[in-house]
Short mmCIF file of C-alpha atoms in Angstrom, two decimals:
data_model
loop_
_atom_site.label_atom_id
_atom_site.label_comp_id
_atom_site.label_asym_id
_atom_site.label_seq_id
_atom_site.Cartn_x
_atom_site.Cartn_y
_atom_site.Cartn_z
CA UNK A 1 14.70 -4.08 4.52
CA UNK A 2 11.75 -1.77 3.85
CA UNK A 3 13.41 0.84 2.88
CA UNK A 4 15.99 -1.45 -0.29
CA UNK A 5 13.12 -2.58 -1.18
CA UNK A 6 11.44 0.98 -1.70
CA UNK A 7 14.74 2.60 -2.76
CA UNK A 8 16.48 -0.40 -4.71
CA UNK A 9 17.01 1.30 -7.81
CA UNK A 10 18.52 4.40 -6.13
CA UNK A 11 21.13 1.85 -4.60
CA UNK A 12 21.92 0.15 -7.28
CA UNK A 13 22.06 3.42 -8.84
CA UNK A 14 24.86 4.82 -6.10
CA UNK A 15 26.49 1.20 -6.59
CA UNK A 16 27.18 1.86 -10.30
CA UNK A 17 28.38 5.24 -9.76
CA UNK A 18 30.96 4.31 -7.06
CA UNK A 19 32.47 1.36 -9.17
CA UNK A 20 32.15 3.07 -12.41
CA UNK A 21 33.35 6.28 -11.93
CA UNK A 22 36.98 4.96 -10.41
CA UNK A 23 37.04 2.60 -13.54
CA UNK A 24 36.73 5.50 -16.31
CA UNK A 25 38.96 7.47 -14.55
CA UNK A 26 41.76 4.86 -14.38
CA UNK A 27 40.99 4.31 -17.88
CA UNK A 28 42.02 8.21 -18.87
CA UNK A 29 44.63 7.41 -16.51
CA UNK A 30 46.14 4.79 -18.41
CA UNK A 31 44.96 6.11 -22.07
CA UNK A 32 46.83 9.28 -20.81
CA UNK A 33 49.87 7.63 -19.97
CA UNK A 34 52.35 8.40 -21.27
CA UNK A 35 51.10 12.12 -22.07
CA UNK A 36 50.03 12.05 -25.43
CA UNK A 37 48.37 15.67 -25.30
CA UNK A 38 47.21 18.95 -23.95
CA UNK A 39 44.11 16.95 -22.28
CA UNK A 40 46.22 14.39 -20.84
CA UNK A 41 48.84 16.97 -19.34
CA UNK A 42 45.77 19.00 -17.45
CA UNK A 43 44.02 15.52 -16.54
CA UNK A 44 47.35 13.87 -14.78
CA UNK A 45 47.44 17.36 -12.77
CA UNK A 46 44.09 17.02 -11.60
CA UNK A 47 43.62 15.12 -8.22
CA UNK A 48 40.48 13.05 -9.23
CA UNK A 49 41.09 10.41 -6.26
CA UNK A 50 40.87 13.46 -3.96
CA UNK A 51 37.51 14.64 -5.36
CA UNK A 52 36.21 11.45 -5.61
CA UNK A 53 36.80 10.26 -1.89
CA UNK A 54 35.07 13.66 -0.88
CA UNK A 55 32.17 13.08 -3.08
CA UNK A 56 32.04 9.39 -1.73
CA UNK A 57 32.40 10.82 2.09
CA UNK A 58 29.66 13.55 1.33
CA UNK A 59 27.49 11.06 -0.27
CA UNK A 60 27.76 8.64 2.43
CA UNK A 61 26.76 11.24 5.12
CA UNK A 62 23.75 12.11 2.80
CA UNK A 63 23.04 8.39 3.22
CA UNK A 64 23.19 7.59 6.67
CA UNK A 65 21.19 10.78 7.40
CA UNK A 66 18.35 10.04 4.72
CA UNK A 67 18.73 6.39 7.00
CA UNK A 68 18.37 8.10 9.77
CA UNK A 69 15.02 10.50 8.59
CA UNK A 70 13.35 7.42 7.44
CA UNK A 71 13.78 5.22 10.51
CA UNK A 72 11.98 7.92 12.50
CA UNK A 73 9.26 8.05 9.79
CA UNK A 74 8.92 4.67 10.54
CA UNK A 75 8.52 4.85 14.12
CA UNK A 76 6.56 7.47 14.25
CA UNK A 77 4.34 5.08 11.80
CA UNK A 78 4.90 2.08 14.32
CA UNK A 79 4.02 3.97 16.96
CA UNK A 80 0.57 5.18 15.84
CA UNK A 81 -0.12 1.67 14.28
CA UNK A 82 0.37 0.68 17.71
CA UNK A 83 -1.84 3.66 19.73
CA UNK A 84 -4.73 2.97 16.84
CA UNK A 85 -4.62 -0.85 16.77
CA UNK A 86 -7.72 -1.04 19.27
CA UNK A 87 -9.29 1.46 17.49
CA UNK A 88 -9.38 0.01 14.10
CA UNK A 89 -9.95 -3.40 15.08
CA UNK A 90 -13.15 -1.97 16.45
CA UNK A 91 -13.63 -0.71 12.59
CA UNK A 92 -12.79 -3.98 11.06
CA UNK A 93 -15.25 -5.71 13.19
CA UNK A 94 -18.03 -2.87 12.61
CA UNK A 95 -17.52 -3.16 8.53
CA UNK A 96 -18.25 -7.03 9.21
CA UNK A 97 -21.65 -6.19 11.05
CA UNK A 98 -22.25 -3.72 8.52
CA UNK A 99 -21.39 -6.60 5.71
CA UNK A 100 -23.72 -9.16 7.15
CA UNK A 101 -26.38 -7.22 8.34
CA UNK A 102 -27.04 -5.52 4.79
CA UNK A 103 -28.44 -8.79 3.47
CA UNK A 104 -30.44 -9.47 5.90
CA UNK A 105 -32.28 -6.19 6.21
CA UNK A 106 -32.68 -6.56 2.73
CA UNK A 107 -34.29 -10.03 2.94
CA UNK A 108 -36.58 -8.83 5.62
CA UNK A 109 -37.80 -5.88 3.19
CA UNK A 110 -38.54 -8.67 0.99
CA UNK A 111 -41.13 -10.56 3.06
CA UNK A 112 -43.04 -7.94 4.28
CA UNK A 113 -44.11 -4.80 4.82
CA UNK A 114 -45.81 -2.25 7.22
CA UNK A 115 -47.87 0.15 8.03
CA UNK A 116 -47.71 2.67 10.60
CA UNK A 117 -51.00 3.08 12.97
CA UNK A 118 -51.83 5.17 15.88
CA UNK A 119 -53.68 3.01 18.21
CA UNK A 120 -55.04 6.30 20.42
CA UNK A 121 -53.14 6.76 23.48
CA UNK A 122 -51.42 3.30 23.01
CA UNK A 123 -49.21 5.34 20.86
CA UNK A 124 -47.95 4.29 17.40
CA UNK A 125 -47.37 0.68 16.09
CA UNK A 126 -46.49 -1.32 13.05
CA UNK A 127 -49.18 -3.80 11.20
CA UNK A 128 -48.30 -6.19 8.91
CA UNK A 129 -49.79 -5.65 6.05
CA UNK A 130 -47.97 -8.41 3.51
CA UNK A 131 -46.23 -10.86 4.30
CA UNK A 132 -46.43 -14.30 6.15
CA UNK A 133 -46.34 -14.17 9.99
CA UNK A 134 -44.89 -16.94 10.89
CA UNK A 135 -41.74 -16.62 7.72
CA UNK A 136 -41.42 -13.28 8.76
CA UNK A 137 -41.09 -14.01 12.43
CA UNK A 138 -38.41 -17.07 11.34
CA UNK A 139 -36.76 -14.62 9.18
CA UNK A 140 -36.20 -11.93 12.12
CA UNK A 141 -35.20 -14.59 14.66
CA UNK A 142 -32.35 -16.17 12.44
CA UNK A 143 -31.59 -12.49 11.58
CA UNK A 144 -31.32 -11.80 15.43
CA UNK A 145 -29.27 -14.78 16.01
CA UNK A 146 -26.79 -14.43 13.25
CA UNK A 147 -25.84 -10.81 14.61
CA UNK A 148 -25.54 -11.77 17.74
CA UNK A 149 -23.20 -14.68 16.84
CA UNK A 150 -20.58 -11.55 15.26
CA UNK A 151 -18.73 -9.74 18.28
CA UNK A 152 -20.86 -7.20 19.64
CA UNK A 153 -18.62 -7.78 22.47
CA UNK A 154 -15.77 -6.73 20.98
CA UNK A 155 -16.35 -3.42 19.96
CA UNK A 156 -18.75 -2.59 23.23
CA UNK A 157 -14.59 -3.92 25.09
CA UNK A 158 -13.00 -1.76 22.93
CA UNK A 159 -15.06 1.15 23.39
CA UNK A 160 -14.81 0.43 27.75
CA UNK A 161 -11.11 0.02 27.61
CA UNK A 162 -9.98 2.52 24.90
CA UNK A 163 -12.11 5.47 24.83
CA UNK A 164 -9.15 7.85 24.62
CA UNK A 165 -7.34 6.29 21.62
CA UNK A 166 -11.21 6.21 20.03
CA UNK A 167 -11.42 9.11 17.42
CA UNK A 168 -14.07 11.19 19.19
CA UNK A 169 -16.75 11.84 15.96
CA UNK A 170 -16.83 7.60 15.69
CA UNK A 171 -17.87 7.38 19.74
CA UNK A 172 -21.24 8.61 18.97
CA UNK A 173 -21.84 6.26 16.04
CA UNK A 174 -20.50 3.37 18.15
CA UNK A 175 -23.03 3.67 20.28
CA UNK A 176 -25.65 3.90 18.06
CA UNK A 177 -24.66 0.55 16.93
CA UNK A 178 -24.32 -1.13 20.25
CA UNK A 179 -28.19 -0.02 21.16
CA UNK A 180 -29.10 -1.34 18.00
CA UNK A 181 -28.09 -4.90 18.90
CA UNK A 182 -30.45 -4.69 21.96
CA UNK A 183 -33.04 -6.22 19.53
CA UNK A 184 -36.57 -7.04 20.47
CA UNK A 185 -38.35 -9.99 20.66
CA UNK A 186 -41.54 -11.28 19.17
CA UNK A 187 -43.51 -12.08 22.37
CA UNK A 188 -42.81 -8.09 23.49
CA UNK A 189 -46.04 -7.18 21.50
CA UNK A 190 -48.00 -10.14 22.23
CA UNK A 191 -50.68 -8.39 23.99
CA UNK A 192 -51.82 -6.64 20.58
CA UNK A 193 -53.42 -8.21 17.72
CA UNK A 194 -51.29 -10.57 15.61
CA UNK A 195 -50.83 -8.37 12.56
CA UNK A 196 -49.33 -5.64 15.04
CA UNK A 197 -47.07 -8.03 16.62
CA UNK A 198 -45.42 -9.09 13.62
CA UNK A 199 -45.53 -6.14 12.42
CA UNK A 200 -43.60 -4.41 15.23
CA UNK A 201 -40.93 -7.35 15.07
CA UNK A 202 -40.38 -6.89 11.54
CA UNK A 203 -40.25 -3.31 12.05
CA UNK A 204 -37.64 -2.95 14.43
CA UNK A 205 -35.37 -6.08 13.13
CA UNK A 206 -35.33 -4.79 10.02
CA UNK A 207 -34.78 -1.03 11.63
CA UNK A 208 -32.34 -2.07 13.70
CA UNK A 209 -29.96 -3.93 11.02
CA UNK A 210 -30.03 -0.56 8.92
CA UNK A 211 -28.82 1.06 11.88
CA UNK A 212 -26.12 -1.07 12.42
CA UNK A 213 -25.65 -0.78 8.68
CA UNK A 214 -25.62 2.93 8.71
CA UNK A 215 -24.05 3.57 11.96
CA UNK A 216 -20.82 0.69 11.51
CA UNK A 217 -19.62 1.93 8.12
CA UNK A 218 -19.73 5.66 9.76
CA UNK A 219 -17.65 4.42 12.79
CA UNK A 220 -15.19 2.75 10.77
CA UNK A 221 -15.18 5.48 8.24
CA UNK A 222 -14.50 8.14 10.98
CA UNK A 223 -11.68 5.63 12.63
CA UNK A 224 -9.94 4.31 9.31
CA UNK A 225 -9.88 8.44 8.23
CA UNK A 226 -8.35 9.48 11.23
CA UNK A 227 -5.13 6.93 11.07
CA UNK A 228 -4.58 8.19 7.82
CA UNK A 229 -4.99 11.78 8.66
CA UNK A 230 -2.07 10.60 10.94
CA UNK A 231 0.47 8.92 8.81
CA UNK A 232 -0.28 11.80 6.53
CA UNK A 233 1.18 14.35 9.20
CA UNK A 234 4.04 11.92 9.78
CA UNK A 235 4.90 11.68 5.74
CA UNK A 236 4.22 15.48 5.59
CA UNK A 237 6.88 16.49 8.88
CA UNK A 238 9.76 13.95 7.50
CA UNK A 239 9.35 14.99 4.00
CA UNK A 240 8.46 13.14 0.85
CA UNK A 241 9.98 9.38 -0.23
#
C-alpha cells in the first residue's frame, strides 16, 4: 500500500500506456483497412500485437522485480526500526527531560545567585549571595520533584537491558544524565552557615538540570543520528526511489 501510494502516478502512468497503446493501434488498424496507402500496406505487415505482448511481458518482469527490491528495502527498514526501538525510546524520553528541565534551570538562575568560596581545608562551597532562602530552597525542591516524576527509570531499564542495541558514543552521555538525577538535598549542608547551604542547593539543582539538559539532547542526538545513518545504508544498497 506504501509503495501505490509513493509510486501512484507511475501506475497510473503504466495503466494508460497498456490501454492506450492497443486502442491507437486498432485505430490504424481500422483507418488502414482497407489499404488505402504505402503506410497502411507496411503497417498491416507489421506484427504490433507481437511487440506489444513482449513489451507488456518485459514490463511486467521489470515490475514484479522493482516489487520485489522494495519489499526488502522495507524490511531491512522494519527490521532496524525494530533492533533501534529501545534505543530511541530512550531518546524520546531524554529530549522530554531535556524539555522540562530547561525551564527550570532557567527559573533557578533567576532567583539567585552564587559565589564560589574556599572554606580552607573544608574545600570549596557555594554562598548565596542574592536571592531568598527559603524561595530558592521551594524552587529547587519542586524542581527536584518534577524531574523525578519524568522516567528516570526508563532510560536507566533501557540502558540495563539494551546496552548492545545502544549506539556506543550516546552510553557515555546516558550516564551522565542518570548521575545527574541523584540530586542533593537541602539538609546535606546543614552543618554550614545558612547562606552556604542554600547556596550549595541552588548550586547543584540548578547544575544538575543543565546537565541533564546538556547531556539528554547529546544522547538522543547521538541515538536519533545513528538510525538514520542506518536507513541511509539501506536506501543507498537498494538504490534510489
Amino acid at each position: 500500500m506504501l509503495l501505490i501510494k509513493k509510486h501512484w502516478r507511475l501506475l497510473v502512468g503504466a495503466w494508460v500506456a497498456l490501454i492506450g497503446l492497443p486502442a491507437l493501434f486498432m485505430t490504424i488498424d481500422a483507418s488502414c483497412s482497407p489499404i488505402s496507402n504505402a503506410f497502411c500496406r507496411q503497417w498491416l505487415n507489421f506484427q504490433w500485437e507481437t511487440v506489444l505482448a513482449g513489451y507488456a511481458g518485459f514490463a511486467g518482469a521489470a515490475i514484479a522485480l522493482y516489487g520485489i527490491a522494495m519489499q526488502i528495502r522495507q524490511d531491512n527498514k522494519n527490521q532496524i526500526t525494530g533492533q533501534m526501538h529501545f534505543p530511541l525510546k530512550a531518546a524520546e524520553t531524554m529530549r522530554e527531560m531535556a524539555e522540562i528541565a530547561a525551564p527550570l534551570h532557567e527559573k533557578l538562575r533567576n532567583l539567585g545567585t552564587c559565589e564560589r568560596v574556599e572554606l580552607g581545608p573544608s574545600g570549596v562551597f557555594y554562598k548565596l549571595t542574592m536571592g531568598h532562602r527559603e524561595t530558592v530552597a521551594r524552587a529547587c525542591t519542586e524542581a527536584i520533584k518534577t524531574m523525578h516524576s519524568h522516567r528516570a527509570e526508563t532510560v536507566q531499564s533501557i540502558r540495563d537491558k539494551h546496552t548492545e542495541s545502544i549506539p556506543h558514543e550516546a552510553l557515555a552521555h546516558i550516564d551522565k544524565v542518570l548521575r545527574a538525577f541523584k540530586f542533593d538535598n537541602l539538609t546535606k549542608h546543614d552543618r554550614h552557615a545558612p547562606s552556604i547551604q542554600y547556596g550549595m542547593y541552588l548550586h547543584h539543582t540548578a547544575r544538575r538540570l543543565e546537565m541533564i539538559v546538556t547531556e539528554a539532547t547529546k544522547a538522543a542526538d547521538i541515538i536519533e543520528r545513528a538510525y538514520l545513518q542506518m536507513l541511509d545504508t539501506v536506501q543507498t544498497k537498494t538504490g534510489p526511489d
